[in-house]
Coordinates of C-alpha atoms in Angstrom, one line a residue:
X1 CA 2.9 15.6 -0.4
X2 CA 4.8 17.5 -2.6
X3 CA 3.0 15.9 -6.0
X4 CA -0.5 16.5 -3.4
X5 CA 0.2 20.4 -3.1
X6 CA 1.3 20.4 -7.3
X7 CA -2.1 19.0 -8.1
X8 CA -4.1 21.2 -6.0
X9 CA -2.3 24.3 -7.0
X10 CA -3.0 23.9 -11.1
X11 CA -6.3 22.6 -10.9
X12 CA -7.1 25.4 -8.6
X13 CA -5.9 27.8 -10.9
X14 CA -7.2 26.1 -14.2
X15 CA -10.7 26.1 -12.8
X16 CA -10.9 29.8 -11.8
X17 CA -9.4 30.9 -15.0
X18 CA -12.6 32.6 -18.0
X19 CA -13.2 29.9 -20.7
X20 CA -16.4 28.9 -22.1
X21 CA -17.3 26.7 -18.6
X22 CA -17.8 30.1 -16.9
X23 CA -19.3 32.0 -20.0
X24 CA -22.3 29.2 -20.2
X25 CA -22.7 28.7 -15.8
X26 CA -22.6 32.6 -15.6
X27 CA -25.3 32.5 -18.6
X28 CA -27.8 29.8 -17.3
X29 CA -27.4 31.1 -13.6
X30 CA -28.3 34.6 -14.4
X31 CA -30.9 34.2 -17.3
X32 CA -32.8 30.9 -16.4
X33 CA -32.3 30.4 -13.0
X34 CA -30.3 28.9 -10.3
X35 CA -31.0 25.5 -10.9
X36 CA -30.0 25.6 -13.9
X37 CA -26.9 27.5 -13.0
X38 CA -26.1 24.6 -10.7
X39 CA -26.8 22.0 -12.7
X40 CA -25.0 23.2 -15.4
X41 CA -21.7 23.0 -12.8
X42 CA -22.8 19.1 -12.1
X43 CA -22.5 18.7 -15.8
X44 CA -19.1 20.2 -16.5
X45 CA -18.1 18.5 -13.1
X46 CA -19.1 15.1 -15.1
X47 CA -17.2 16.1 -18.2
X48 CA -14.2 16.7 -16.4
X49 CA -14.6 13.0 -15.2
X50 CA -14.8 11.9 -18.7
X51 CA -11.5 13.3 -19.5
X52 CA -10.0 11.9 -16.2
X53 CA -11.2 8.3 -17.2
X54 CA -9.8 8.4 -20.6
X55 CA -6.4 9.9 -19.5
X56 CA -6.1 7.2 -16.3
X57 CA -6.4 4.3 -19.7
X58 CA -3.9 5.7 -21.2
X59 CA -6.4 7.0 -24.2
X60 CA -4.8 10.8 -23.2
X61 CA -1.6 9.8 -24.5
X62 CA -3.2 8.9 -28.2
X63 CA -5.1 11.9 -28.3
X64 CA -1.9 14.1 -27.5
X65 CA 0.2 12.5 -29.8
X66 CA -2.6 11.9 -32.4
X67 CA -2.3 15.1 -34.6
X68 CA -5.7 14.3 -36.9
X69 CA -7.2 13.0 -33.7
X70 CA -6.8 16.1 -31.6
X71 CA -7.6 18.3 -34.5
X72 CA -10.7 16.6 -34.9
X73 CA -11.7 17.1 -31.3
X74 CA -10.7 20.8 -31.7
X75 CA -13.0 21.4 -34.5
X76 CA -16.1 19.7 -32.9
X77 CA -15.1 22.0 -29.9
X78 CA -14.9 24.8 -31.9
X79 CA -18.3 24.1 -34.2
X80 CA -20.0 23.6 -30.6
X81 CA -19.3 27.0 -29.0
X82 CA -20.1 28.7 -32.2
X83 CA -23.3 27.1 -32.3
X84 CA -24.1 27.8 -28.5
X85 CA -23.0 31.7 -29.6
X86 CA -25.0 31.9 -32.7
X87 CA -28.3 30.4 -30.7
X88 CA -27.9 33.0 -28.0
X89 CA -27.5 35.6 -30.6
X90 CA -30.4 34.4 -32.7
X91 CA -32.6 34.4 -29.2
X92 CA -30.9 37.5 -27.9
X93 CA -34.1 39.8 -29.4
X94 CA -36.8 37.2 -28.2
X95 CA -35.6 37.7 -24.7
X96 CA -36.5 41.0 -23.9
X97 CA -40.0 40.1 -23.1
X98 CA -39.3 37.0 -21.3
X99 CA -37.1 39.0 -19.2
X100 CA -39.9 41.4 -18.0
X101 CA -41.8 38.1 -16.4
X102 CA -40.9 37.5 -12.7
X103 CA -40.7 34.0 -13.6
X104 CA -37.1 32.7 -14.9
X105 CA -37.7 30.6 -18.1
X106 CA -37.8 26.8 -17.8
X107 CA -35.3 24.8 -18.6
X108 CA -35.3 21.0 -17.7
X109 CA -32.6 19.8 -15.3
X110 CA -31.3 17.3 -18.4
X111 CA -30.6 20.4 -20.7
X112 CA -28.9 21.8 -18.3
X113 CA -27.1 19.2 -17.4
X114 CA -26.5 18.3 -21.3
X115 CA -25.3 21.6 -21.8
X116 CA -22.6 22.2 -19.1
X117 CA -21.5 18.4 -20.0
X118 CA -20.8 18.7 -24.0
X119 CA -19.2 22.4 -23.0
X120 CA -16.7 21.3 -21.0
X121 CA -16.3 17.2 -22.6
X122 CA -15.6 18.9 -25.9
X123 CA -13.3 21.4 -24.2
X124 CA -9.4 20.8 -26.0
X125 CA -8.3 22.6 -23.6
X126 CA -9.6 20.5 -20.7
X127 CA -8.4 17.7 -22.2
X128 CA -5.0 19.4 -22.4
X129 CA -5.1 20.4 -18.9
X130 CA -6.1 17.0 -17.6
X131 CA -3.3 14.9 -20.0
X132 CA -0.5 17.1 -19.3
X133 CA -1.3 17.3 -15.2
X134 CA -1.2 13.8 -15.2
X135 CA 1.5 12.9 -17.7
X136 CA 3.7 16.0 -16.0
X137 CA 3.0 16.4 -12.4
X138 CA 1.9 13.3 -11.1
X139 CA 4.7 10.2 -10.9
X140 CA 3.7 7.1 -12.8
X141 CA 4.3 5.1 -9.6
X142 CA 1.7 7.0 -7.9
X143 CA -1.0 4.2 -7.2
X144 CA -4.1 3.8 -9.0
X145 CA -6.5 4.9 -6.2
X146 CA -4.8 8.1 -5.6
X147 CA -4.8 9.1 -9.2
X148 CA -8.5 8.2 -9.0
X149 CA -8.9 10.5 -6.0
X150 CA -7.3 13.2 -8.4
X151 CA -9.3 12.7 -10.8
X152 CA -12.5 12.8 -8.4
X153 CA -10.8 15.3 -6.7
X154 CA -10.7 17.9 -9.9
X155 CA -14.0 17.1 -11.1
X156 CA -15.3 18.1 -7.6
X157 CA -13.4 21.6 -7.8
X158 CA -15.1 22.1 -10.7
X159 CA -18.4 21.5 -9.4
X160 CA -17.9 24.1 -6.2
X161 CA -16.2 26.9 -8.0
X162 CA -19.2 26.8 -10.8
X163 CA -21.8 26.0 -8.2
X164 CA -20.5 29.1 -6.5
X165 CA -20.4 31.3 -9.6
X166 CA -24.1 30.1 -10.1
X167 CA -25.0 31.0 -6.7
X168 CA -23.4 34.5 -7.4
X169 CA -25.2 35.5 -10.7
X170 CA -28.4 34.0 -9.5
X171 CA -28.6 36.4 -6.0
X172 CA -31.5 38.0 -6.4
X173 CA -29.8 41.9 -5.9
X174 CA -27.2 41.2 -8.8
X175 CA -29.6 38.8 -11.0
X176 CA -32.5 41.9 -10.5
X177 CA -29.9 44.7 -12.0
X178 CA -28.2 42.3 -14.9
X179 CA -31.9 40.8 -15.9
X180 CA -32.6 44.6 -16.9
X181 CA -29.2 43.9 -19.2
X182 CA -30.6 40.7 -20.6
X183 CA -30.6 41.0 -24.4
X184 CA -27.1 42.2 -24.1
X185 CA -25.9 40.0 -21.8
X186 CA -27.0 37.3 -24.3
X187 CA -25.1 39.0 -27.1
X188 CA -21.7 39.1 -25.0
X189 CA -22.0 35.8 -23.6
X190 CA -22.7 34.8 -27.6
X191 CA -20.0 36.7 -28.4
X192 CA -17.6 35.0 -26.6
X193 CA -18.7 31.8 -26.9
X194 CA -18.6 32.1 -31.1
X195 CA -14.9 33.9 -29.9
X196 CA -14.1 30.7 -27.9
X197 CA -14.4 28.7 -30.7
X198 CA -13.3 30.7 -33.6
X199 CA -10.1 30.6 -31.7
X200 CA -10.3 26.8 -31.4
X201 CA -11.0 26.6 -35.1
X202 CA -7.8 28.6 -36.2
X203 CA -5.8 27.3 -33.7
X204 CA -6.7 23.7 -35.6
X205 CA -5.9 25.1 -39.3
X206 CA -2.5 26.3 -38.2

C-alpha cells in the first residue's frame, strides 16, 4: 500500500508540474481547437507508455547509466522543442488573420496525435521521471502485472490532467478572450518551447 500511495503521489505531482507537455496541449487546445487539444493529451499519454515499456525491459537502466546514450536523447529532445518554438514563431505573424475566422484551423487528428507523442517520447526528463520511479520507489519483487498497472496507471494520469487542461483553454469564454491574444500567445508558447530546449541542450554540453 505504502509503495501504492508513493507512486500515486510523484506521478501526481510530475504530471501537474509546466514542461513542454503543457506548453504544446495548452497551445493546440486554445489555437486549433479542442480536439486537437485532446488528442494531443492521448499522444503524450502514449509516449509516456513508451518510456514505461522500455523501463519495465530493463532498457531504463542503459539509458541512465549510458552517458553518450542519454546525451544523445537530450539533444534530439532539445533540437525538437526548438524546432516546435521556431515554427510557432515563424507562424506567429500568419496567424493574426486566421484568428479573426470563427472557424478554428484544421489540424488532422494524426498531427495532433504525432505531435503530443514526439513531445513527450523525446522528453529526458520523462524518461528520468519514469527510470528513477521505478528503479527507486517501486520494490523489484513487486510483480510484473502491478508494475504494468503503474505503468498504465501513469500514462492514464497523463491523459486526464492534459485532457482537462484542453478542456480548459478550449471553453469558449477563456478561448474567445486569449484568441484576441493569438499572435502573442504563439510567441510565448514559442518562447518557451525554444527555452525548454535550449535548457536541454546546455544541460547535455555540461
Amino acid at each position: 500500500m505504502t509503495e501504492l500511495i508513493a507512486v500515486v503521489t510523484i506521478t501526481l505531482l510530475a504530471v501537474i508540474s509546466p514542461g513542454p507537455d503543457f506548453a504544446m496541449v495548452s497551445r493546440n487546445s486554445l489555437l486549433l481547437s479542442r480536439r486537437a487539444g485532446v488528442l494531443t493529451a492521448c499522444g503524450i499519454g502514449a509516449g509516456v507508455l513508451i518510456h514505461v515499456s522500455y523501463t519495465l525491459i530493463g532498457v531504463g537502466v542503459l539509458i541512465q547509466q549510458s552517458l553518450w546514450l542519454f546525451t544523445l536523447l537530450k539533444a534530439v529532445g532539445a533540437a525538437y522543442l526548438i524546432y516546435l518554438g521556431i515554427s510557432m514563431l515563424r507562424h506567429a505573424g500568419t496567424s493574426v488573420a486566421a484568428s479573426s475566422s470563427a472557424t478554428p484551423t484544421a489540424v488532422s487528428d494524426f498531427a495532433a496525435l504525432k505531435t503530443g507523442f514526439l513531445t513527450n517520447v523525446l522528453n529526458p526528463k520523462t524518461t528520468i521521471f519514469i527510470v528513477s520511479l521505478f528503479m527507486q520507489v517501486v520494490n523489484p519483487q513487486t510483480p510484473l502485472g502491478v508494475q504494468i498497472g503503474y505503468g498504465l496507471f501513469i500514462a492514464l494520469a497523463h491523459i486526464l490532467w492534459f485532457s482537462a487542461v484542453a478542456l480548459l483553454f478550449s471553453a469558449p469564454g477563456i478561448n474567445a478572450r486569449l484568441l484576441r491574444l493569438r499572435k502573442g500567445i504563439d510567441r510565448a508558447f514559442g518562447g518557451l518551447l525554444i527555452a525548454f530546449g535550449a535548457l536541454l541542450a546546455m544541460a547535455g554540453i555540461k
